[in-house]
mmCIF file with all atom_site columns, C-alpha atoms in Angstrom:
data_model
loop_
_atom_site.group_PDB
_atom_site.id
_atom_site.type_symbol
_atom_site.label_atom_id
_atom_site.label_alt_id
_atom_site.label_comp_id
_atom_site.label_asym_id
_atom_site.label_entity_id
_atom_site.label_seq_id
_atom_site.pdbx_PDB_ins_code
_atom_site.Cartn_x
_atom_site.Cartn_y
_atom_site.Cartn_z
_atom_site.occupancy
_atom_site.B_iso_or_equiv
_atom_site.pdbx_formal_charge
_atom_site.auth_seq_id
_atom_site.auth_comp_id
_atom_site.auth_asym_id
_atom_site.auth_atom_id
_atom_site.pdbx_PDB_model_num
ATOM 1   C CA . UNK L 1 1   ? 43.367  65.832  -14.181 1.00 32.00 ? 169 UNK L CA 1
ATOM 2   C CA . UNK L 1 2   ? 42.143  62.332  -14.899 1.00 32.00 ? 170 UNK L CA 1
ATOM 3   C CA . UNK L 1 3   ? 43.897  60.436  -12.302 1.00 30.00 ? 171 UNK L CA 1
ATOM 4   C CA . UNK L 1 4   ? 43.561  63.474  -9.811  1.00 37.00 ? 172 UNK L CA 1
ATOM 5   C CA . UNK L 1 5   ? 39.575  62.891  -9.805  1.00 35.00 ? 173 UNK L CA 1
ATOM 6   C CA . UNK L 1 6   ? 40.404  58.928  -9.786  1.00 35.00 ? 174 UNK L CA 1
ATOM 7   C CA . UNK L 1 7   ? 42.198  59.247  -6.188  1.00 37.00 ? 175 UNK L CA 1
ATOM 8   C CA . UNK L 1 8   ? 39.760  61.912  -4.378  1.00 36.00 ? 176 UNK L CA 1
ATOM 9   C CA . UNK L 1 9   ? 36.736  59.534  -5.638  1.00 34.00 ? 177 UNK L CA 1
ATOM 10  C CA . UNK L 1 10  ? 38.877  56.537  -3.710  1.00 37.00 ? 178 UNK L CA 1
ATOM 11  C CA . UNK L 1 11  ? 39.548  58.485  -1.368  1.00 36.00 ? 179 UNK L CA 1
ATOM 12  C CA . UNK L 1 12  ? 35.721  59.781  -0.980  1.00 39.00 ? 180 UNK L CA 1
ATOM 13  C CA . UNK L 1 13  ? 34.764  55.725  -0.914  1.00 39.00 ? 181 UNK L CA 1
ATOM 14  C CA . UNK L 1 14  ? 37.304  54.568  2.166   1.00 40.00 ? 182 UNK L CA 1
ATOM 15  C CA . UNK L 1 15  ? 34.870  55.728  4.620   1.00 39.00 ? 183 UNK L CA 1
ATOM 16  C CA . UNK L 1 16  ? 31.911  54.178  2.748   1.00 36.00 ? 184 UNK L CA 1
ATOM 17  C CA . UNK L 1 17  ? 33.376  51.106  2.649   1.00 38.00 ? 185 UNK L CA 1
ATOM 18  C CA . UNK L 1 18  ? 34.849  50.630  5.940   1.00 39.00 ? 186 UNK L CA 1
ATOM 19  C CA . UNK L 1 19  ? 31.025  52.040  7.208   1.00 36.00 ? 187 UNK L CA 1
ATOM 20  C CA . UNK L 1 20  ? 29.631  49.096  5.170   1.00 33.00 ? 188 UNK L CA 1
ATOM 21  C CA . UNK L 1 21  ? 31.912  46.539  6.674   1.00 39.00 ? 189 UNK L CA 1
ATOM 22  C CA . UNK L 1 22  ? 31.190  48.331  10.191  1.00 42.00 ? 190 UNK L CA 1
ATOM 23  C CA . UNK L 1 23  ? 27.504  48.125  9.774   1.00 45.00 ? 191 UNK L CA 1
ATOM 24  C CA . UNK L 1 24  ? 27.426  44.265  8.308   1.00 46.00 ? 192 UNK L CA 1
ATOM 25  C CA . UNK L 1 25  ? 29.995  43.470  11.386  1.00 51.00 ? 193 UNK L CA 1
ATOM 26  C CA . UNK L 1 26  ? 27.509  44.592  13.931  1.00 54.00 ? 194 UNK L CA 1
ATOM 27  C CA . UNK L 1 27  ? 24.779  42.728  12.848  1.00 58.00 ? 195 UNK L CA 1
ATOM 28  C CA . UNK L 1 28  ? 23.532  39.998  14.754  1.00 64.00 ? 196 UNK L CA 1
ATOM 29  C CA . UNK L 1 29  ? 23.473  36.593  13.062  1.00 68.00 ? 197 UNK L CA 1
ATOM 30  C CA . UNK L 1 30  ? 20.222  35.528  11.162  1.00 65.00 ? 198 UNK L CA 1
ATOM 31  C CA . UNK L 1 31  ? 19.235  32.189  13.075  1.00 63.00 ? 199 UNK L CA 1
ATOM 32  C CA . UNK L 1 32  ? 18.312  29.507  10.791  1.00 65.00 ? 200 UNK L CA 1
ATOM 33  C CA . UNK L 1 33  ? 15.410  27.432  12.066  1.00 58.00 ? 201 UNK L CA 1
ATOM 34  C CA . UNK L 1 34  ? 16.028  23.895  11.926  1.00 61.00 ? 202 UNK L CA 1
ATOM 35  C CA . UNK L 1 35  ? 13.966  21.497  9.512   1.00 59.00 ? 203 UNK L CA 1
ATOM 36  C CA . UNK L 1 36  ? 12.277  18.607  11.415  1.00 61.00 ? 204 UNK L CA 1
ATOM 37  C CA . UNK L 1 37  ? 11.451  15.970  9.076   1.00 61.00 ? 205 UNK L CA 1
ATOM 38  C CA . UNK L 1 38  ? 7.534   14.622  8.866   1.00 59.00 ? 206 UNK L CA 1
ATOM 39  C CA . UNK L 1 39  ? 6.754   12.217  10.604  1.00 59.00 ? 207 UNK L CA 1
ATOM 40  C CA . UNK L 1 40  ? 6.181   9.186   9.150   1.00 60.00 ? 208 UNK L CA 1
ATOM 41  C CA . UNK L 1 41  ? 3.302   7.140   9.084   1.00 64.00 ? 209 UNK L CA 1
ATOM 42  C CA . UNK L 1 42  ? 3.134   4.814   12.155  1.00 82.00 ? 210 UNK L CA 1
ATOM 43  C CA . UNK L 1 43  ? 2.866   0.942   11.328  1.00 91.00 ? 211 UNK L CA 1
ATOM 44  C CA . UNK L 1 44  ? 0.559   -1.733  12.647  1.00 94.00 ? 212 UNK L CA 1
ATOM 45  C CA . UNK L 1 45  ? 0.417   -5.122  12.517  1.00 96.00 ? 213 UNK L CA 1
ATOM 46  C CA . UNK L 1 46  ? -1.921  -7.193  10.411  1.00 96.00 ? 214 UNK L CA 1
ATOM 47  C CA . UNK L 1 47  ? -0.214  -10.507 10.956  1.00 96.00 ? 215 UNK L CA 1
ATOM 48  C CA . UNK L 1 48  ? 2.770   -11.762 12.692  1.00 95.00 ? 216 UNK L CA 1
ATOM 49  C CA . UNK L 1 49  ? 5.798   -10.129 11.400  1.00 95.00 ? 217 UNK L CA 1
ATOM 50  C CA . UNK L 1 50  ? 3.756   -8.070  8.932   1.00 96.00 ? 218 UNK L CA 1
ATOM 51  C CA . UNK L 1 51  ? 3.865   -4.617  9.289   1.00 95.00 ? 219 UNK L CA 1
ATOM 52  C CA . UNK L 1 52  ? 2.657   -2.031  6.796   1.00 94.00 ? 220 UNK L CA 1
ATOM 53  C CA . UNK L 1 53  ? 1.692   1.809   7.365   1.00 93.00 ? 221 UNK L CA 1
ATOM 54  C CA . UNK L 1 54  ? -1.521  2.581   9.413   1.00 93.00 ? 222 UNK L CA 1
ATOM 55  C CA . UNK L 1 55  ? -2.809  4.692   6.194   1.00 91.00 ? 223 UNK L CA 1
ATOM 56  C CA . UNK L 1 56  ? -3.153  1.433   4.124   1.00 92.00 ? 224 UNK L CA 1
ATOM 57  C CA . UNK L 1 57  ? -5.413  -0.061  6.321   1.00 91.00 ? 225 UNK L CA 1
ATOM 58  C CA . UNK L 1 58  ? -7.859  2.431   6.552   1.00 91.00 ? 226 UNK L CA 1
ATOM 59  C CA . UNK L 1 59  ? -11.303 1.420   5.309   1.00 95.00 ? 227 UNK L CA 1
ATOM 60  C CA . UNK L 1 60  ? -11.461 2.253   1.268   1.00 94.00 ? 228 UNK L CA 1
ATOM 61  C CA . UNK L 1 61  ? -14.317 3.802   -0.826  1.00 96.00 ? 229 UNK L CA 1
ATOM 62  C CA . UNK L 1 62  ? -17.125 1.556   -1.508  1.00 97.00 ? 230 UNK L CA 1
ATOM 63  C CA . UNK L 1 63  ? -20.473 1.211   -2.066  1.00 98.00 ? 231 UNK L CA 1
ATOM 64  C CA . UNK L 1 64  ? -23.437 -0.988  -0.509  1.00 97.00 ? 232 UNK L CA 1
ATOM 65  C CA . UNK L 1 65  ? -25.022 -3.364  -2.823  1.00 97.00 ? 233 UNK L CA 1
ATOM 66  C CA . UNK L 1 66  ? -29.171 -2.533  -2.517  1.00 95.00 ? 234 UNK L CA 1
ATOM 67  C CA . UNK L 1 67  ? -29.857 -5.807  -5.046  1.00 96.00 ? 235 UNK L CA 1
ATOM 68  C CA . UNK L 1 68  ? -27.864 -8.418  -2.711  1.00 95.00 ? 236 UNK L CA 1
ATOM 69  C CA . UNK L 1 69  ? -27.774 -7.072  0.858   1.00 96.00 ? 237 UNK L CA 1
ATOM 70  C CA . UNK L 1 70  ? -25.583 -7.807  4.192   1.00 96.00 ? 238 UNK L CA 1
ATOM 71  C CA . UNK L 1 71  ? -27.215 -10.338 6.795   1.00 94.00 ? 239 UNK L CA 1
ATOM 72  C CA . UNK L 1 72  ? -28.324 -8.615  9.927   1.00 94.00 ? 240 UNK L CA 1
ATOM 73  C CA . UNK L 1 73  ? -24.818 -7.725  11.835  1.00 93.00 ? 241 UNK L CA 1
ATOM 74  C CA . UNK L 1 74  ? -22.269 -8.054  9.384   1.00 95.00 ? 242 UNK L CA 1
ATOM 75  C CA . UNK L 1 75  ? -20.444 -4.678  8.859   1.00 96.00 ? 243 UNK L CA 1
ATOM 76  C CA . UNK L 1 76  ? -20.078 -3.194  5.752   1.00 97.00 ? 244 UNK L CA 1
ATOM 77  C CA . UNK L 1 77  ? -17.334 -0.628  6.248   1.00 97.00 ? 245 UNK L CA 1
ATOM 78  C CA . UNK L 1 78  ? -15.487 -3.920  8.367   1.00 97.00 ? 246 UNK L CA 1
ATOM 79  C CA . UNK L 1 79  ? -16.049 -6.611  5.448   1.00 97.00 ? 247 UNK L CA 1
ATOM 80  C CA . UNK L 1 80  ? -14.354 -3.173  3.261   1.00 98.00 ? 248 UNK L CA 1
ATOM 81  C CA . UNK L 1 81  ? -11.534 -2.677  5.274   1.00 97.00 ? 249 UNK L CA 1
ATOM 82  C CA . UNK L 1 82  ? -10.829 -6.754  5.215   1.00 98.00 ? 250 UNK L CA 1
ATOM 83  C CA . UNK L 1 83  ? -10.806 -6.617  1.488   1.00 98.00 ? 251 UNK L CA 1
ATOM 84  C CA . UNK L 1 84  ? -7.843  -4.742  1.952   1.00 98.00 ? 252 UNK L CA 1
ATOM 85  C CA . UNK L 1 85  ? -5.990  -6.318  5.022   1.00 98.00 ? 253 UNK L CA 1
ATOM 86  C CA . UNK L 1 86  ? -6.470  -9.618  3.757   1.00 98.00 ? 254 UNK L CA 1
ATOM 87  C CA . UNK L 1 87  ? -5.038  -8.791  0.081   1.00 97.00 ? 255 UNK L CA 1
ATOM 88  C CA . UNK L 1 88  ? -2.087  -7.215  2.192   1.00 98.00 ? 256 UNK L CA 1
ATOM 89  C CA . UNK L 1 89  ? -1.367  -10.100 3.872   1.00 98.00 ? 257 UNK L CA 1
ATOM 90  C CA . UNK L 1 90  ? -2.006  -12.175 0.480   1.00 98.00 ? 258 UNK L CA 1
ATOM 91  C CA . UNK L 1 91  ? 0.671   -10.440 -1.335  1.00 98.00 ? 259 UNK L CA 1
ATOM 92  C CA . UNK L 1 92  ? 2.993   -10.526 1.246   1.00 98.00 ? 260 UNK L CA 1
ATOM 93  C CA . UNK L 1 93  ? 2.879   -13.908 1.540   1.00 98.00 ? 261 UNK L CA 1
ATOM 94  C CA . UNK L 1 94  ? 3.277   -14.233 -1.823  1.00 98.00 ? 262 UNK L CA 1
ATOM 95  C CA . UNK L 1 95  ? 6.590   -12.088 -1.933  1.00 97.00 ? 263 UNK L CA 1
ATOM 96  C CA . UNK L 1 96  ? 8.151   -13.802 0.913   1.00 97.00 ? 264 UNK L CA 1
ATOM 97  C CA . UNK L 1 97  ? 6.845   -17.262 -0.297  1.00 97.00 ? 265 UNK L CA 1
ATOM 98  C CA . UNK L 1 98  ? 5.749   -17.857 3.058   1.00 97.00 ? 266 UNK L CA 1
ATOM 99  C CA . UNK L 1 99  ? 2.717   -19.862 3.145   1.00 97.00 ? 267 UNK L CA 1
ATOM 100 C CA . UNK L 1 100 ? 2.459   -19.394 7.085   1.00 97.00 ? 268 UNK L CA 1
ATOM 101 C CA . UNK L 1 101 ? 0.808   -16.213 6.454   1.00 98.00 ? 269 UNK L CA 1
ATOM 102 C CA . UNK L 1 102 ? -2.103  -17.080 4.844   1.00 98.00 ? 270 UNK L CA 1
ATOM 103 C CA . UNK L 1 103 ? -4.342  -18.418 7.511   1.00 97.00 ? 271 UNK L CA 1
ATOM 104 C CA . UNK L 1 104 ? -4.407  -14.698 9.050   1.00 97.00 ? 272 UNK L CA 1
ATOM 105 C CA . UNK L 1 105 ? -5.986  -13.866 5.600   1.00 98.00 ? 273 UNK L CA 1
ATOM 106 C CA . UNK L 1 106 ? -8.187  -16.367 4.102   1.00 97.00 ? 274 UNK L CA 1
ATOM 107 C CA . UNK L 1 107 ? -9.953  -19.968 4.793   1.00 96.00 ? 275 UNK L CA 1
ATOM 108 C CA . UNK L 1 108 ? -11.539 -23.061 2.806   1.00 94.00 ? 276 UNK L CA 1
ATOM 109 C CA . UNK L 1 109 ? -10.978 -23.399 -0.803  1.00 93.00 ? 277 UNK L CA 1
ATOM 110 C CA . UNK L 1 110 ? -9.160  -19.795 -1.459  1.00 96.00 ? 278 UNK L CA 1
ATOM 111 C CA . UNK L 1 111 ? -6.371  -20.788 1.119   1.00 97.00 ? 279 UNK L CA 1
ATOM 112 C CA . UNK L 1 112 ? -6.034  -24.075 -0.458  1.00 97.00 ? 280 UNK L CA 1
ATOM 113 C CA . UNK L 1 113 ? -5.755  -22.057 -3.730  1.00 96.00 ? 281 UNK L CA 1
ATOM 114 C CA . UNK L 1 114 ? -3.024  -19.415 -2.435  1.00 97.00 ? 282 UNK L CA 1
ATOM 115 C CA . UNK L 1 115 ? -0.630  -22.116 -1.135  1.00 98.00 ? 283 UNK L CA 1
ATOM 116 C CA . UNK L 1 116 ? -0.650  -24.347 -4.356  1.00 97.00 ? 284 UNK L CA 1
ATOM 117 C CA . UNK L 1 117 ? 0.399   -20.643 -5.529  1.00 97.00 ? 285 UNK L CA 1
ATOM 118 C CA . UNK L 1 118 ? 3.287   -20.298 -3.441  1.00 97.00 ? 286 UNK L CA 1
ATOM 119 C CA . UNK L 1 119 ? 3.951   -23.946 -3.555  1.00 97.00 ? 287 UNK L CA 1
ATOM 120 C CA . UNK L 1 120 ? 4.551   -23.612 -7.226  1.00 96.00 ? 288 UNK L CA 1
ATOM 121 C CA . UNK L 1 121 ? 6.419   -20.605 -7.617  1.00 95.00 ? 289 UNK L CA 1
ATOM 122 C CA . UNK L 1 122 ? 9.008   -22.070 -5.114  1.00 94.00 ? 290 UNK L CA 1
ATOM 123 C CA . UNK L 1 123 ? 9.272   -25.420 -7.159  1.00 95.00 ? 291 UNK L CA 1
ATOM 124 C CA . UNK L 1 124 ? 9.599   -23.086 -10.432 1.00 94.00 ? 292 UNK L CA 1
ATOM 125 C CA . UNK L 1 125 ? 12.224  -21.406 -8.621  1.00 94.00 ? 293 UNK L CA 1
ATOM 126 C CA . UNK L 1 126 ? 10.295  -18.073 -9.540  1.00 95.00 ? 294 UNK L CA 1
ATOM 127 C CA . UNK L 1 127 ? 10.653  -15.218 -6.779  1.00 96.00 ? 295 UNK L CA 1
ATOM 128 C CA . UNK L 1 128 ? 7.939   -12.658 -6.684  1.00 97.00 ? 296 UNK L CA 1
ATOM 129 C CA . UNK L 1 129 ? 9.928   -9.326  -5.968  1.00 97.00 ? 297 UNK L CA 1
ATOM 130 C CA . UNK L 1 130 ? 6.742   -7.030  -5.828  1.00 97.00 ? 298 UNK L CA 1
ATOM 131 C CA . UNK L 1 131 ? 3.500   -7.880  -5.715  1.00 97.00 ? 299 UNK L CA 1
ATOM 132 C CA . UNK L 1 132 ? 0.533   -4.585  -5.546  1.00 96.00 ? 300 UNK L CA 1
ATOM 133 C CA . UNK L 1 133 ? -3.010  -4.418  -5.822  1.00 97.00 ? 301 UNK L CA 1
ATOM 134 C CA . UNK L 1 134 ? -4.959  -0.653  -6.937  1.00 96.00 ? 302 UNK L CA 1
ATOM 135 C CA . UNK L 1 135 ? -8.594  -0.848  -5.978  1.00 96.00 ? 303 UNK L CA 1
ATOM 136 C CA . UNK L 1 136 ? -10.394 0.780   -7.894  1.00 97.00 ? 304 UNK L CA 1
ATOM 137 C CA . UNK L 1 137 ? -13.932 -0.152  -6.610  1.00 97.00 ? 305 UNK L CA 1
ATOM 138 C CA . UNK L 1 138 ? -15.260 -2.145  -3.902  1.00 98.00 ? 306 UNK L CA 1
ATOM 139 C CA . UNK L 1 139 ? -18.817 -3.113  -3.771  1.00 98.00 ? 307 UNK L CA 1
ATOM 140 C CA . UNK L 1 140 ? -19.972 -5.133  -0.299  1.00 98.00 ? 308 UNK L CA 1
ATOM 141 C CA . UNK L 1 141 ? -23.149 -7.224  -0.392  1.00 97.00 ? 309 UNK L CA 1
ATOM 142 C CA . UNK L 1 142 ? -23.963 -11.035 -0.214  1.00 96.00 ? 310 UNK L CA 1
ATOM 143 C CA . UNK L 1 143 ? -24.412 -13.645 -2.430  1.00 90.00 ? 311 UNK L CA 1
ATOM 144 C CA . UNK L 1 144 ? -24.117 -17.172 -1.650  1.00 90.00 ? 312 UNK L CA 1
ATOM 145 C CA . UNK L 1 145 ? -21.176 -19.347 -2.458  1.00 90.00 ? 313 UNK L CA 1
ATOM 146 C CA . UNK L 1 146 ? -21.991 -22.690 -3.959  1.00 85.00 ? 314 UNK L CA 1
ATOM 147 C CA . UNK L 1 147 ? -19.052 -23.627 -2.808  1.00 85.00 ? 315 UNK L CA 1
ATOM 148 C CA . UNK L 1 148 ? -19.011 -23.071 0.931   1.00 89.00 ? 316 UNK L CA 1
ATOM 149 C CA . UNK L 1 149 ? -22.266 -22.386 2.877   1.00 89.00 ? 317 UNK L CA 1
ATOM 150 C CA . UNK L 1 150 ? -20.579 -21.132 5.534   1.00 88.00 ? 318 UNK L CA 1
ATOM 151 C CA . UNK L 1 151 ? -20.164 -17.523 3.852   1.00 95.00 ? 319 UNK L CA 1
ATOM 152 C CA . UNK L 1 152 ? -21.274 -14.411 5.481   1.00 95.00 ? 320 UNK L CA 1
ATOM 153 C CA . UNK L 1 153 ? -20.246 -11.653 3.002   1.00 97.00 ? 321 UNK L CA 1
ATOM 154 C CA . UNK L 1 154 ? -19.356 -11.110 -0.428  1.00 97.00 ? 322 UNK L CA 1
ATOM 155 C CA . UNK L 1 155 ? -17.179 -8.605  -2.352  1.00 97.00 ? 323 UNK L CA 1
ATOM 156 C CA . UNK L 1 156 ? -16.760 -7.269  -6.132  1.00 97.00 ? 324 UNK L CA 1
ATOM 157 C CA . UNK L 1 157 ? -13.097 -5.855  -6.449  1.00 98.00 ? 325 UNK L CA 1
ATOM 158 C CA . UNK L 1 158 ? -11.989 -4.102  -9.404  1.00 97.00 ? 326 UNK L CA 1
ATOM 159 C CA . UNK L 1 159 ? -8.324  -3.050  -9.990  1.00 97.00 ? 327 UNK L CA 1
ATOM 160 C CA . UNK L 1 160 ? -4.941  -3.334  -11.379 1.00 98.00 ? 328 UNK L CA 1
ATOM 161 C CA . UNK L 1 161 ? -2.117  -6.040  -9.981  1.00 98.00 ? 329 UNK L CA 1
ATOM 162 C CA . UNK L 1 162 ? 1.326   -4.993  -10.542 1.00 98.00 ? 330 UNK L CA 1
ATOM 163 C CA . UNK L 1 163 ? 3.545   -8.080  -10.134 1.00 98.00 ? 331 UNK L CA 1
ATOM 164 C CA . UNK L 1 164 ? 7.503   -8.012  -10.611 1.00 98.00 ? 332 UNK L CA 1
ATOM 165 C CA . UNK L 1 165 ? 8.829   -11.742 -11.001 1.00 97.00 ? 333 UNK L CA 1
ATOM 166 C CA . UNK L 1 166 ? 12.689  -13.471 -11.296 1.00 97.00 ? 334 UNK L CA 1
ATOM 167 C CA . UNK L 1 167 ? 13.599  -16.442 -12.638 1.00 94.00 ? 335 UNK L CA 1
ATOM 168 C CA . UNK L 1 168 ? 16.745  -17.996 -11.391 1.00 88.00 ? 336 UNK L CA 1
ATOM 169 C CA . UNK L 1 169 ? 19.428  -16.352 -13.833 1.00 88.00 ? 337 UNK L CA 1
ATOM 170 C CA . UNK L 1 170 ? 16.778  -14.091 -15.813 1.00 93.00 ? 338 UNK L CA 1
ATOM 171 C CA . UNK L 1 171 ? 16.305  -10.578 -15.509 1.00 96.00 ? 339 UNK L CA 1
ATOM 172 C CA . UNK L 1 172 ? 13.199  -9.106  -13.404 1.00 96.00 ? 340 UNK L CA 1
ATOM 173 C CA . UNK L 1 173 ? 9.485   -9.071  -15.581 1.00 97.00 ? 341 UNK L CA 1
ATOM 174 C CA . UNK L 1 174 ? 7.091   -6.914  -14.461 1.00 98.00 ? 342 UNK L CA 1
ATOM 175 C CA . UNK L 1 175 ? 3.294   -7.441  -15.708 1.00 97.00 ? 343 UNK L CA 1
ATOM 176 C CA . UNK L 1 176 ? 0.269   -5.254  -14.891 1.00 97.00 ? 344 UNK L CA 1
ATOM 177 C CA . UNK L 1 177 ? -3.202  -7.140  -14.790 1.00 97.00 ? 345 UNK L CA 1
ATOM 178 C CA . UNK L 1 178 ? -6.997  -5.529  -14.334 1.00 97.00 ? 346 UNK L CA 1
ATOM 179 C CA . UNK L 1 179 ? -8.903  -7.775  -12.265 1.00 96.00 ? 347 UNK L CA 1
ATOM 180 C CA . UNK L 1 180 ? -12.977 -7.785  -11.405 1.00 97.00 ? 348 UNK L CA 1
ATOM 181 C CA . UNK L 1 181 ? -13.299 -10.540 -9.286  1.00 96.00 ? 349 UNK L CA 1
ATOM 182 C CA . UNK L 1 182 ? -15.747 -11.809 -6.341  1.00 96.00 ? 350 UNK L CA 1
ATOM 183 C CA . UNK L 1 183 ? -14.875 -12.450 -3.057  1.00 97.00 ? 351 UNK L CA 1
ATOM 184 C CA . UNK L 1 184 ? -16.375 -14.370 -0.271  1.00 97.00 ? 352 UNK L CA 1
ATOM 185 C CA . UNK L 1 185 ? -15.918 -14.178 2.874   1.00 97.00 ? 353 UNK L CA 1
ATOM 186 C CA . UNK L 1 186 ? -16.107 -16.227 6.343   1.00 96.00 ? 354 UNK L CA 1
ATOM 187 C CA . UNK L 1 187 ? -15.492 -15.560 9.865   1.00 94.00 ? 355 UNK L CA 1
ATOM 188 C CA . UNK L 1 188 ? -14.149 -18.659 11.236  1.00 91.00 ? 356 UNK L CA 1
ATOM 189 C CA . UNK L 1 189 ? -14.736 -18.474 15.525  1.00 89.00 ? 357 UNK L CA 1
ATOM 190 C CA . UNK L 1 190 ? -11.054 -17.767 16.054  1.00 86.00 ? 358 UNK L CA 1
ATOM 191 C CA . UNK L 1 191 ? -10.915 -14.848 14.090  1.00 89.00 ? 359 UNK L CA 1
ATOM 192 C CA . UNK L 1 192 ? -11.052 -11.668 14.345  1.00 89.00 ? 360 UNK L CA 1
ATOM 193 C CA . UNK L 1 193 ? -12.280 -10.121 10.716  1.00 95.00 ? 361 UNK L CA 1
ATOM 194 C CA . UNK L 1 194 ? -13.058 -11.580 7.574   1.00 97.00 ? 362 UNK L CA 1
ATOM 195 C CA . UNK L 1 195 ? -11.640 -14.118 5.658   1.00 98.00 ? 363 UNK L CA 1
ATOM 196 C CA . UNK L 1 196 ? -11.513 -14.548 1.740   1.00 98.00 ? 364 UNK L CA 1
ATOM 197 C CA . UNK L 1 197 ? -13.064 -18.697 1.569   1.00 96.00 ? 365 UNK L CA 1
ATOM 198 C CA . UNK L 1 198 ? -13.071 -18.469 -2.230  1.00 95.00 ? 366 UNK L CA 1
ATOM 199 C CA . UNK L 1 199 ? -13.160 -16.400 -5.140  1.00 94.00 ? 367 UNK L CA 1
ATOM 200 C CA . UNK L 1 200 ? -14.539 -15.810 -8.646  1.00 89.00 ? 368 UNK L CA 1
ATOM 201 C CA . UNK L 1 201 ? -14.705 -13.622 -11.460 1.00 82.00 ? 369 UNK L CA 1
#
């Protein structure tokens, strides 16, 4: 009695499932739309062979100083964005201990200053791996330099330098740094922005 109900039920689910595997045969196939991948951010160039993602160069958050300001003409949201181009340039210098770079980023006594930088890390035989900068404020006004009359604009930067260094047979150090320092700039007549010409905290 048992195994007489067992067949007729099998027998009862032949057509079911041979109408199942009917109805999933006739089914058109699902398309699956293809992914296209975001595009990524398209470089520019901030100095010969120096590349970095247009996003990075776009002009930061700051704030006008009301106490010390701007000479008639000179941008604030330009002298802003230089703060970052030239510390771009800077650190990429830096990394690729290339002291070439540095006139497309600063004049006077700072340049001096970054190539006795490089200068030394090459005799040292210390390679800088990574070098970042996180702004965390940028206020644009002016102040003279005692240093170099020849400033037009000044800067206080606040932020946090990651650096990753090697010594030759050493393992990698990284260090992390705040900073609130003053920068001045120039606009020597063959360039185009603004120039870090010395700095101070």
């Amino acid at each position: 009695m048992v195994r007489g109900l067992t067949a007729v039920r099998r027998l009862a689910l032949v057509p079911l499932v041979a109408w199942l595997a009917a109805g999933c045969g006739a089914a058109p196939p699902v398309p699956i739309p293809s992914v296209s991948p975001s595009p990524a951010a398209s470089p520019t160039t901030i100095a010969p062979g120096v590349q970095v993602p247009t996003t990075e160069v776009k002009v930061p958050t700051y704030t006008v100083s009301t106490s010390h300001p701007l000479p008639s003409g000179v941008s604030a949201a330009t002298v802003a964005q230089d703060v970052v181009i030239d510390n771009l340039i800077e650190n990429v210098a830096i990394e690729r201990g290339d002291a070439g770079l540095l006139p497309y980023a600063d004049c006077g006594n700072w340049l001096a200053a970054e190539k006795q930088e490089i200068l030394k890390n090459l005799a040292s035989g210390i390679q800088v791996l990574s070098l970042t900068d996180r702004l965390e404020s940028v206020l644009v006004g002016f102040q003279p330099d005692p240093a170099n009359p020849d400033v037009v604009a000044a800067a206080r930067v606040t932020g946090t330098e990651t650096r990753t260094t090697q010594e030759e047979g050493k393992p990698p150090q990284t260090s992390r740094s705040q900073f609130d320092a003053i920068l001045w700039f120039g606009r020597p007549p063959a360039s185009q922005r603004y120039l870090v010409c010395d700095a101070g905290t």
